[in-house]
PDB file of C-alpha atoms and ligand atoms in Angstrom:
ATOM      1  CA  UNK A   1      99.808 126.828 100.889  1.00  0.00           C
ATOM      2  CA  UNK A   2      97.472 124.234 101.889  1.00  0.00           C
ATOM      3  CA  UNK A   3      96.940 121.226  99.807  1.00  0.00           C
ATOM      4  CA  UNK A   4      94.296 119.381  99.011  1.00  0.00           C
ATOM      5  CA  UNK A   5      93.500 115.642  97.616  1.00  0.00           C
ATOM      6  CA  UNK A   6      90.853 113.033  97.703  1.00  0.00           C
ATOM      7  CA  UNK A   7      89.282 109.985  96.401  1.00  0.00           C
ATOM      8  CA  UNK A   8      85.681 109.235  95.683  1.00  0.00           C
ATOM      9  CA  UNK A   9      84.866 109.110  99.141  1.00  0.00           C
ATOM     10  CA  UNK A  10      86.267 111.968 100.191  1.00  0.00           C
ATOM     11  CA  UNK A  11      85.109 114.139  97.322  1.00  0.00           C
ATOM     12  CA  UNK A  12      82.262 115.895  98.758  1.00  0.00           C
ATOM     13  CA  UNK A  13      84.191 116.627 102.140  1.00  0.00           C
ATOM     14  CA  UNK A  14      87.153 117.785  99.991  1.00  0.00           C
ATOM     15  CA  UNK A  15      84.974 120.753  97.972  1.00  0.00           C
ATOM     16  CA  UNK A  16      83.190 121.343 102.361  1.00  0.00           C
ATOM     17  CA  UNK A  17      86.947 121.975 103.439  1.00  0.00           C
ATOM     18  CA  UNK A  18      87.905 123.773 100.375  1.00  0.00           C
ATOM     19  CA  UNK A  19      85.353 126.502 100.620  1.00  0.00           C
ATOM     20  CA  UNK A  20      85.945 126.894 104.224  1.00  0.00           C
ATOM     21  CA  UNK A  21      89.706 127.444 103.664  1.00  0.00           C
ATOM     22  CA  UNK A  22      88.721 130.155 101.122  1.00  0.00           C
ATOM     23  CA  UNK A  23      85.924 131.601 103.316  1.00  0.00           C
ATOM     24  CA  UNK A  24      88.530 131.689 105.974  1.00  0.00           C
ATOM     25  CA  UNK A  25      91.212 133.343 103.598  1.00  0.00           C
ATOM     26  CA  UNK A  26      93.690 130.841 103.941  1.00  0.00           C
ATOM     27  CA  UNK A  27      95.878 130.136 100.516  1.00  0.00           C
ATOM     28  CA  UNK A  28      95.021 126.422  99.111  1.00  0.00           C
ATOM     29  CA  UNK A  29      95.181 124.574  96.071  1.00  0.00           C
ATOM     30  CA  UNK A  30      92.878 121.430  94.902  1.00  0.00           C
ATOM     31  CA  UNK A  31      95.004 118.686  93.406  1.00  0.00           C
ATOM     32  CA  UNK A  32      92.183 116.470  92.590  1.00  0.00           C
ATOM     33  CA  UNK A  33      90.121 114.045  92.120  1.00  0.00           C
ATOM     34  CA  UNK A  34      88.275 117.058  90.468  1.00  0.00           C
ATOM     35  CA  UNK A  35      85.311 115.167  89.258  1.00  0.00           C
ATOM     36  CA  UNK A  36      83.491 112.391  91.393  1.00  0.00           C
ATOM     37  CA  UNK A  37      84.660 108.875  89.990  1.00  0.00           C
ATOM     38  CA  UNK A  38      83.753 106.133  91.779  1.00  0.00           C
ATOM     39  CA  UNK A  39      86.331 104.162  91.031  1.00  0.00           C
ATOM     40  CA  UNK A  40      89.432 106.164  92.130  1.00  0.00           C
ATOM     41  CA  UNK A  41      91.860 104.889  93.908  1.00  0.00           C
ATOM     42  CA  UNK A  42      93.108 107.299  97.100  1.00  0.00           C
ATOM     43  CA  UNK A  43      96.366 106.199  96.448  1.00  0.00           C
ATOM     44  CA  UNK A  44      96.672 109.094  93.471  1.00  0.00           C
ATOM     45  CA  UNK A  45      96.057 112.098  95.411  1.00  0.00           C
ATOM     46  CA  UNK A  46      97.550 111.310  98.544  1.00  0.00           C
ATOM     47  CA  UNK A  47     100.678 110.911  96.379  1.00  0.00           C
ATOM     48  CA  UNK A  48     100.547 114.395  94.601  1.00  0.00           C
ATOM     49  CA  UNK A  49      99.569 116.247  97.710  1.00  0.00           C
ATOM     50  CA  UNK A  50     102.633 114.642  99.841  1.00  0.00           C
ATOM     51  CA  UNK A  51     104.723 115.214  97.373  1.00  0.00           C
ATOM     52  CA  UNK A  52     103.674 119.120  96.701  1.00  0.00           C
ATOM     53  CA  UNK A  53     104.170 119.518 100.349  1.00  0.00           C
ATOM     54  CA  UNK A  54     107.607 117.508 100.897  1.00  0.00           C
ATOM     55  CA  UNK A  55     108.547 120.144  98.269  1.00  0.00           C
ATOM     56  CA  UNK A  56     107.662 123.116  99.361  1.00  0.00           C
ATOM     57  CA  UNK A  57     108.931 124.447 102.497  1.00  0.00           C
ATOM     58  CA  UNK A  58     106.223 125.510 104.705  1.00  0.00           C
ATOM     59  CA  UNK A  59     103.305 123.765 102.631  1.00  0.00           C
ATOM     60  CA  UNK A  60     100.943 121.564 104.547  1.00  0.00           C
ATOM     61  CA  UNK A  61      98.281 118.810 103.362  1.00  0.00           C
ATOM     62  CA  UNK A  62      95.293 117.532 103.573  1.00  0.00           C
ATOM     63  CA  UNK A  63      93.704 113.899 102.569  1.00  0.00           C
ATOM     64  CA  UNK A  64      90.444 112.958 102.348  1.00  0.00           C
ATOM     65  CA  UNK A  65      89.575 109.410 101.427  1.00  0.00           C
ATOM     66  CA  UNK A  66      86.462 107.083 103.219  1.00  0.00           C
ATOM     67  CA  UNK A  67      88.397 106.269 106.761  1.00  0.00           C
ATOM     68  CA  UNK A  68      91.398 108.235 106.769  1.00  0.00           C
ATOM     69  CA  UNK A  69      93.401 105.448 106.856  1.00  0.00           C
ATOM     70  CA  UNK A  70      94.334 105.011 103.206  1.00  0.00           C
ATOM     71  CA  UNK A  71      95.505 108.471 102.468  1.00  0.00           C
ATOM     72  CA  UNK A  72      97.387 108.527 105.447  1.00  0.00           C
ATOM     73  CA  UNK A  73      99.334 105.469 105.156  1.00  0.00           C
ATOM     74  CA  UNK A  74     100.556 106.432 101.479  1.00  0.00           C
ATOM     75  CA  UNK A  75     101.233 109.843 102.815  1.00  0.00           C
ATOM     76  CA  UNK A  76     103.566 108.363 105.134  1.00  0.00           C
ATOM     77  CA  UNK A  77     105.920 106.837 102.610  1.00  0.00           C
ATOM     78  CA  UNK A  78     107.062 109.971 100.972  1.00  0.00           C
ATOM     79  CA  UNK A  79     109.706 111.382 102.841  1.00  0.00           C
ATOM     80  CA  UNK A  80     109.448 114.246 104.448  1.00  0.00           C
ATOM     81  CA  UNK A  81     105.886 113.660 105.576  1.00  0.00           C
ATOM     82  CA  UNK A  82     104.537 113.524 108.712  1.00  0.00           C
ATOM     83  CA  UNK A  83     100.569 112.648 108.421  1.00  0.00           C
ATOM     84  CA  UNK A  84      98.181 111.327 110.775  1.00  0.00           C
ATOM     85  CA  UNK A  85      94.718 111.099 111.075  1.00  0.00           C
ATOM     86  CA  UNK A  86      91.904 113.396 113.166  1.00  0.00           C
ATOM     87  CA  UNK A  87      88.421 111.975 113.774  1.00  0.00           C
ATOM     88  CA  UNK A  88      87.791 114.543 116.973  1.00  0.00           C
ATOM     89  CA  UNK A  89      89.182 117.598 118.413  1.00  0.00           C
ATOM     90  CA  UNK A  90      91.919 115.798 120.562  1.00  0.00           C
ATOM     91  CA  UNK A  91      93.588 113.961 117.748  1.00  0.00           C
ATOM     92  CA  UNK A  92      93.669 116.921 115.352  1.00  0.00           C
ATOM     93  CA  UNK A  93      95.193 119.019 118.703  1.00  0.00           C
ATOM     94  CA  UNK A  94      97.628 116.421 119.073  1.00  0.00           C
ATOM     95  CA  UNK A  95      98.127 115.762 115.307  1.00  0.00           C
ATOM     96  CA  UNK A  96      99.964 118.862 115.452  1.00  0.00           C
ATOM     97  CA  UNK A  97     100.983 119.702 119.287  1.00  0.00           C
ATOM     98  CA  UNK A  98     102.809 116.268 119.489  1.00  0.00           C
ATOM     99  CA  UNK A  99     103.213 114.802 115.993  1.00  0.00           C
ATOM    100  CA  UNK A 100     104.010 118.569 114.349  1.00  0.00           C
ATOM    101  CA  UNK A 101     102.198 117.044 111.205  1.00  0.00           C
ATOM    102  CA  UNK A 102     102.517 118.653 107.869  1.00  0.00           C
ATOM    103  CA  UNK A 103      99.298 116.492 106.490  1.00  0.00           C
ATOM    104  CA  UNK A 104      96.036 116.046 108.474  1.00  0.00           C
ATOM    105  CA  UNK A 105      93.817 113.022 106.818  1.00  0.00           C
ATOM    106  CA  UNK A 106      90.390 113.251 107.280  1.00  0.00           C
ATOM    107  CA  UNK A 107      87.475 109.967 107.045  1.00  0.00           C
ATOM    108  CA  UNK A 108      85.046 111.126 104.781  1.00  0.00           C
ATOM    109  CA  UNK A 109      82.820 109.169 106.150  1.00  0.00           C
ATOM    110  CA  UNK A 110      83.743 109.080 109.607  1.00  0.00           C
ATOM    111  CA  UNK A 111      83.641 113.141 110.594  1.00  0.00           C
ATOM    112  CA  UNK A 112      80.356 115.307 109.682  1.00  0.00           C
ATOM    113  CA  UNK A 113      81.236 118.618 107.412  1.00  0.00           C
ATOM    114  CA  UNK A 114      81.323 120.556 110.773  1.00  0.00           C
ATOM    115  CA  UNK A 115      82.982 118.346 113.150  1.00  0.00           C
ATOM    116  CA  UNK A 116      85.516 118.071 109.762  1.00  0.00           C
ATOM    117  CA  UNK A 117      85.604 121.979 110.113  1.00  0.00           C
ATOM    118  CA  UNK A 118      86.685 122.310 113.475  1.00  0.00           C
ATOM    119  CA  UNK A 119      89.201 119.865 113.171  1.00  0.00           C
ATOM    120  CA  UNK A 120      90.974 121.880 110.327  1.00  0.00           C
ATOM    121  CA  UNK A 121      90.604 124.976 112.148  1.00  0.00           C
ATOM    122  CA  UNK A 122      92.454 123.267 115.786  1.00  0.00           C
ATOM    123  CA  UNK A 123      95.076 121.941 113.287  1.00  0.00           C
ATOM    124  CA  UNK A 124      95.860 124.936 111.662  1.00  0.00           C
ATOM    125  CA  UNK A 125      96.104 126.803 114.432  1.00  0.00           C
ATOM    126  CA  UNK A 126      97.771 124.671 116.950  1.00  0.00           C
ATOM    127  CA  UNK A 127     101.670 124.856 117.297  1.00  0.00           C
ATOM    128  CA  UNK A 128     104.390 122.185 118.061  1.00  0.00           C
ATOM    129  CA  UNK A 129     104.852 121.905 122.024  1.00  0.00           C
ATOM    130  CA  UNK A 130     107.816 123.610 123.133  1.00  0.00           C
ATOM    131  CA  UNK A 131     108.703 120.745 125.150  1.00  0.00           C
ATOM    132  CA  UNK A 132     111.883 119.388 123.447  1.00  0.00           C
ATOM    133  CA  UNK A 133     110.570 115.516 124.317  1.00  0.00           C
ATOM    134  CA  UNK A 134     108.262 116.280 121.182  1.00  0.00           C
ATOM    135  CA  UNK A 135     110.861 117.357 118.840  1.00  0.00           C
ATOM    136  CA  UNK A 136     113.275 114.383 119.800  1.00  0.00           C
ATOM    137  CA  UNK A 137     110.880 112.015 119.164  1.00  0.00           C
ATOM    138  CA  UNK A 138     109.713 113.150 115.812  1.00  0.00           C
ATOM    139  CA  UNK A 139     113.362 113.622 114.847  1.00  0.00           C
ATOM    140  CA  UNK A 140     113.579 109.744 115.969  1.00  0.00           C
ATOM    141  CA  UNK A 141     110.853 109.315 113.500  1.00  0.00           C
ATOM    142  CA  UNK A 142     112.484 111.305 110.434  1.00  0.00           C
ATOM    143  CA  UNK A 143     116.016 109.225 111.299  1.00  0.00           C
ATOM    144  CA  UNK A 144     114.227 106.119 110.158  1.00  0.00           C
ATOM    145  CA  UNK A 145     113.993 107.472 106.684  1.00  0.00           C
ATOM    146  CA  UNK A 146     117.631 107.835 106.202  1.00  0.00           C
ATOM    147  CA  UNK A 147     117.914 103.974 107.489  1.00  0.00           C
ATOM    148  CA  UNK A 148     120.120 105.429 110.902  1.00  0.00           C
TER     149      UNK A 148
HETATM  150  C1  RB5 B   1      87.187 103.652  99.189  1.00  0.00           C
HETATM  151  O1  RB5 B   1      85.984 102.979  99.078  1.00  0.00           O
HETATM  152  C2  RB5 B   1      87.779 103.514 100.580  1.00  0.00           C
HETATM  153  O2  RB5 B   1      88.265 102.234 100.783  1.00  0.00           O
HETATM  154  C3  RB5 B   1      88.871 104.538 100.752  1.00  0.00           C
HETATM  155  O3  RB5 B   1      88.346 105.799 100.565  1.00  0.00           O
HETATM  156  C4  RB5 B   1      89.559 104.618 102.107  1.00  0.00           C
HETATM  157  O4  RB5 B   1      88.640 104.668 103.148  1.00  0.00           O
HETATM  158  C5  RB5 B   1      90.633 103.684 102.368  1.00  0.00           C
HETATM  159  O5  RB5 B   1      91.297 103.755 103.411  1.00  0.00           O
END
């Protein structure tokens, strides 16, 4: 299951990525905002979608707000998320070939609805690298949330 959240500016991105999940058959759920309030704060859905997805085993996320950055930096503090931000094809390969990410965060207004698109698609698809320096260095990562 794929998550989904956004503020206000991420809204209209949000229902872009939505349909294309759909059209593309993969399984998702819209946590919201559901209407377009310009005063929401990003904080709120980044919450509910990292916590849906440091819940459920295999789940995966992903935040929408203006830049990216917000969503991504509250993603962060739940544990059991890995989240980092795509704004071209490299960094949403490497969001998941490197980082093995379980939320991509999108800038709303940063990526076009296609470019947005494609970057979904490469991080859906890619896989963690098999090389083992990857894994040891996002299990250094998930050691810091147990204080060791
Ligand atoms: C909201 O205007 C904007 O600040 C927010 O969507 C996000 O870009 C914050 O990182």
């Amino acid at each position: 299951m794929i998550y989904l959240g956004a503020d206000h500016a991420g809204f209209d991105l949000k229902k872009i990525i939505k349909n294309y999940l759909d059209s593309i058959g993969v399984a998702n759920k819209d946590l919201g905002n559901t209407k377009l309030d310009p005063d929401d704060d990003y904080n709120d859905f980044a919450k509910k979608v990292a916590q849906k997805v440091a819940r459920e085993k295999g789940a995966r996320g992903i935040l929408i707000c203006g830049t990216g950055n917000g969503v991504c930096i509250v993603a962060n503090k739940i544990r059991g998320i890995q989240a980092a931000i795509a704004h071209n094809e490299f960094t949403a390969r490497m969001a998941k070939r490197h980082g093995d990410t379980n939320i991509l965060c999108l800038g709303g207004r940063v990526v076009k609805p296609t470019k947005a698109k494609k970057l979904v698609k490469i991080w859906l698809e890619e896989k963690l690298s098999p090389d083992p320096k990857y894994l040891r260095r996002i299990k250094k990562i998930f050691a810091l949330e147990k204080n060791l």
